mmCIF file of C-alpha atoms and ligand atoms in Angstrom:
data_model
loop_
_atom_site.group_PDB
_atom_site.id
_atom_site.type_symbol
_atom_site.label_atom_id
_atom_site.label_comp_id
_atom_site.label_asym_id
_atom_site.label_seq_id
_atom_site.Cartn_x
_atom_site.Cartn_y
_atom_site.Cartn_z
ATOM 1 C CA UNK A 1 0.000 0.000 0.000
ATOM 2 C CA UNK A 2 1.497 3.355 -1.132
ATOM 3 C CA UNK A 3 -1.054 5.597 0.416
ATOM 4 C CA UNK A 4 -0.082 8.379 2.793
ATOM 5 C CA UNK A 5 -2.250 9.618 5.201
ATOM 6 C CA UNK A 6 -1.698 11.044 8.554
ATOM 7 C CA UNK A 7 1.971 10.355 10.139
ATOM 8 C CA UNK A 8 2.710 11.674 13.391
ATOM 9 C CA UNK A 9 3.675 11.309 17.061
ATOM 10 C CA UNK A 10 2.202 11.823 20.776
ATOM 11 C CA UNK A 11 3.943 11.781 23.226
ATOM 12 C CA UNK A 12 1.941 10.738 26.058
ATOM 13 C CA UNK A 13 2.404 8.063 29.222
ATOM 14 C CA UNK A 14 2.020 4.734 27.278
ATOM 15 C CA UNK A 15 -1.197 2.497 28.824
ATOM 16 C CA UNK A 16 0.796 -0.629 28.335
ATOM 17 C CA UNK A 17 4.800 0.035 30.362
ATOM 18 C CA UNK A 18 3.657 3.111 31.902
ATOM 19 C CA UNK A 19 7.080 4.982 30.027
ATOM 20 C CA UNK A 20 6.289 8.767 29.052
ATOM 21 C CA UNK A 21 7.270 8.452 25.190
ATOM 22 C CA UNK A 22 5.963 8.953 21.840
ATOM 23 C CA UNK A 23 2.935 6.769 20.436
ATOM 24 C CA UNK A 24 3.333 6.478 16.869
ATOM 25 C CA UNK A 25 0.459 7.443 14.997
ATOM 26 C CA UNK A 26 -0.206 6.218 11.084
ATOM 27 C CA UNK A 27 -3.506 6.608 9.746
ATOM 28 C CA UNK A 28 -4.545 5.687 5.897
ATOM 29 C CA UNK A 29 -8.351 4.977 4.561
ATOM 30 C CA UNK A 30 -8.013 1.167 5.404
ATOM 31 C CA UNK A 31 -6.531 1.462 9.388
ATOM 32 C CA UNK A 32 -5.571 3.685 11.618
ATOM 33 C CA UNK A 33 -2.375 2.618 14.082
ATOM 34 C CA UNK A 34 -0.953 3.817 17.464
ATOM 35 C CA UNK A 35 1.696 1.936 18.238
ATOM 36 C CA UNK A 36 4.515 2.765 21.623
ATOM 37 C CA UNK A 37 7.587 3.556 20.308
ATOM 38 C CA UNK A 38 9.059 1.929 23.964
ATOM 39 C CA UNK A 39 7.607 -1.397 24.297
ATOM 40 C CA UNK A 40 5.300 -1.786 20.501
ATOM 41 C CA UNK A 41 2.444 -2.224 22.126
ATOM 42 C CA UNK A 42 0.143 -1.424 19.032
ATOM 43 C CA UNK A 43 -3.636 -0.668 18.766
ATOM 44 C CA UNK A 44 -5.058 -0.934 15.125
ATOM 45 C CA UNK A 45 -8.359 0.623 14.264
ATOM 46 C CA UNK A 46 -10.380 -0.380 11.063
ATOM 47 C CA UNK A 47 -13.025 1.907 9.316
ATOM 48 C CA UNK A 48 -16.234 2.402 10.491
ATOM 49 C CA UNK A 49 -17.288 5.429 8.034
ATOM 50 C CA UNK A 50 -16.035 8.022 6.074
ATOM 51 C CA UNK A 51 -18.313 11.634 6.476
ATOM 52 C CA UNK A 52 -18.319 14.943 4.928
ATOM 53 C CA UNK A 53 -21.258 16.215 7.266
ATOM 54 C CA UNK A 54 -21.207 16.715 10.999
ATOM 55 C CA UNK A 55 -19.047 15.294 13.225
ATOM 56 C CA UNK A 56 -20.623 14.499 16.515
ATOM 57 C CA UNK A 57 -18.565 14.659 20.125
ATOM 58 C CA UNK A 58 -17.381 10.965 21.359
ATOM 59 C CA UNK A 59 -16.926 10.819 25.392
ATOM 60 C CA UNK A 60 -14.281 9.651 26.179
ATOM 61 C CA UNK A 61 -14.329 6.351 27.859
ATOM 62 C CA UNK A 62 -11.966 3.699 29.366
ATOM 63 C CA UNK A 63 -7.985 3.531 30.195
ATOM 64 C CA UNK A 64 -7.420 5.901 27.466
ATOM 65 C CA UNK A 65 -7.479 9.564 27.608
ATOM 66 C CA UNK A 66 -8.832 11.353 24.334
ATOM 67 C CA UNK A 67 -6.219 12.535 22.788
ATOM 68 C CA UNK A 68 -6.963 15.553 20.405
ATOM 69 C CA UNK A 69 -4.007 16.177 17.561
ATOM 70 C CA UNK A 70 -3.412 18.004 14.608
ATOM 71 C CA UNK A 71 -1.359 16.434 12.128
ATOM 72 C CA UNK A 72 -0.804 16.868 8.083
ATOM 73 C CA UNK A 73 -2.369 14.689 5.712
ATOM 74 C CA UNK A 74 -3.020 14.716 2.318
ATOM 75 C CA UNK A 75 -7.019 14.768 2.165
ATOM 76 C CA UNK A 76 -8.561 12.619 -0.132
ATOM 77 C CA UNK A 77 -11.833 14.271 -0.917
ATOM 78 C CA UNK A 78 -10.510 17.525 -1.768
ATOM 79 C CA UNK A 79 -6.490 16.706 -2.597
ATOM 80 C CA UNK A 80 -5.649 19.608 0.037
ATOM 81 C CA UNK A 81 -2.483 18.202 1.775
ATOM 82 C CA UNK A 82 -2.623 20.139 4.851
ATOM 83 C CA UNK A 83 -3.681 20.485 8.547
ATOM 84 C CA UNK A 84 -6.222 17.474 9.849
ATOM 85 C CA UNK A 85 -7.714 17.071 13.384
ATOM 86 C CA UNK A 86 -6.968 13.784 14.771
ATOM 87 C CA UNK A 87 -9.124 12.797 17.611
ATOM 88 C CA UNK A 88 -8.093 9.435 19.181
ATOM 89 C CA UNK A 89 -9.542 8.057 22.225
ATOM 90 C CA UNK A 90 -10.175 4.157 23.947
ATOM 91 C CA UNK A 91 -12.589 2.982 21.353
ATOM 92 C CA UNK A 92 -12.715 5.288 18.381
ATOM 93 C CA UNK A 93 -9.821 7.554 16.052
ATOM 94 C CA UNK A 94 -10.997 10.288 14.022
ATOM 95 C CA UNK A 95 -9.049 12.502 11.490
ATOM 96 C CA UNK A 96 -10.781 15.618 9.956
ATOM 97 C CA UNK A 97 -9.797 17.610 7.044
ATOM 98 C CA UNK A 98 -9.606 21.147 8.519
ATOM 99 C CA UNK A 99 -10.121 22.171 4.365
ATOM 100 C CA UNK A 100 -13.452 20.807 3.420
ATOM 101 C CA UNK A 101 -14.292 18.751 6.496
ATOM 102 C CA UNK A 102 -13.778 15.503 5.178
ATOM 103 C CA UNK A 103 -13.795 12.941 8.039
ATOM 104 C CA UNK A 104 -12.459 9.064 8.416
ATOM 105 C CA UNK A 105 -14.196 7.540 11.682
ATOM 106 C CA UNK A 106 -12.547 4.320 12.616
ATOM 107 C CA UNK A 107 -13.173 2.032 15.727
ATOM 108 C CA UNK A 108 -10.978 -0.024 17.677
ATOM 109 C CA UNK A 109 -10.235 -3.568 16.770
ATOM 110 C CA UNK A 110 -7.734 -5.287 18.092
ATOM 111 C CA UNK A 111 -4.449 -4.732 20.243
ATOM 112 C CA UNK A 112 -1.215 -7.047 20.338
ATOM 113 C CA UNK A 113 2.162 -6.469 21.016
ATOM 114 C CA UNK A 114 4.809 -6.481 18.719
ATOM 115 C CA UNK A 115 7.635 -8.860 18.111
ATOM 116 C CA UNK A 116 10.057 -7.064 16.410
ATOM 117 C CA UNK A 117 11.586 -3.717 17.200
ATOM 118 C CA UNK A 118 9.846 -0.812 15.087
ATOM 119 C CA UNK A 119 13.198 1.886 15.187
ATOM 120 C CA UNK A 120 13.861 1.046 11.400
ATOM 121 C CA UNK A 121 10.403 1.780 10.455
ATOM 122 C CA UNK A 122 10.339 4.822 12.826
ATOM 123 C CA UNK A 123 13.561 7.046 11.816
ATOM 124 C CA UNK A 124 12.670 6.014 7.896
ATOM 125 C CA UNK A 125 9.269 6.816 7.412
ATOM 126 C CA UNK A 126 9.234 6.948 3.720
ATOM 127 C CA UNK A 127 7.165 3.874 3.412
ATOM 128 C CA UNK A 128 5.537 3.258 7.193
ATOM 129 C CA UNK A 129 3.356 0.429 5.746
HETATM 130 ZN ZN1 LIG B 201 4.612 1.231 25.923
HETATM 131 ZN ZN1 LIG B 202 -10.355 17.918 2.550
#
């Protein structure tokens, strides 16, 4: 998959080793991926539905806080590579097209932790898929 989406880090206090570090964040129309950059514990969401109208508020539930982001992505409805609010919280991650609105709701599906180390794919991010 050559698509780019959203690529971009948060650092936060990761729910898995407790270690204040970045959570790598990689986002394209078919999943959406946060994945510790200290242990690779990984969450993937999978689509649920893209929107151009309103975007209702999600409460924030769980372990996770809600973590609300802006990050660059190229925007697929109107080609506009630029500014996108990234909403990601326990059971749902949401980017928004700050252009035209455009909106890619995913929910959570699964969590695992990695095997292999993920610094090679993290300091070359030319092709994070
Ligand atoms: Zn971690
Ligand atoms: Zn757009």
């Amino acid at each position: 998959m050559s698509e780019r989406f959203i690529f971009t880090r948060h650092r936060t206090r990761c729910y898995h080793c407790g270690e204040d570090v970045d959570q790598i964040i990689k986002a394209v129309s078919a999943q959406a991926q946060v994945i510790c950059s200290a242990c690779g514990a990984t969450r993937i969401f999978i689509p649920r539905f893209e929107s151009t109208g309103a975007v209702g508020t999600c409460t924030p539930i769980g372990r996770y806080d809600l973590w609300t982001l802006e990050a660059d992505g190229r925007c697929k409805n109107c080609g506009v590579a630029g500014p996108h609010d990234l909403a990601i919280g326990c059971n749902h991650f949401t980017t928004r097209c700050r252009n035209c609105g455009y909106a890619h709701f995913y929910r959570f599906n699964l969590e695992y932790m990695a095997k292999s180390p993920i610094d090679e794919e993290v300091s070359a991010p030319r092709e994070p898929w």
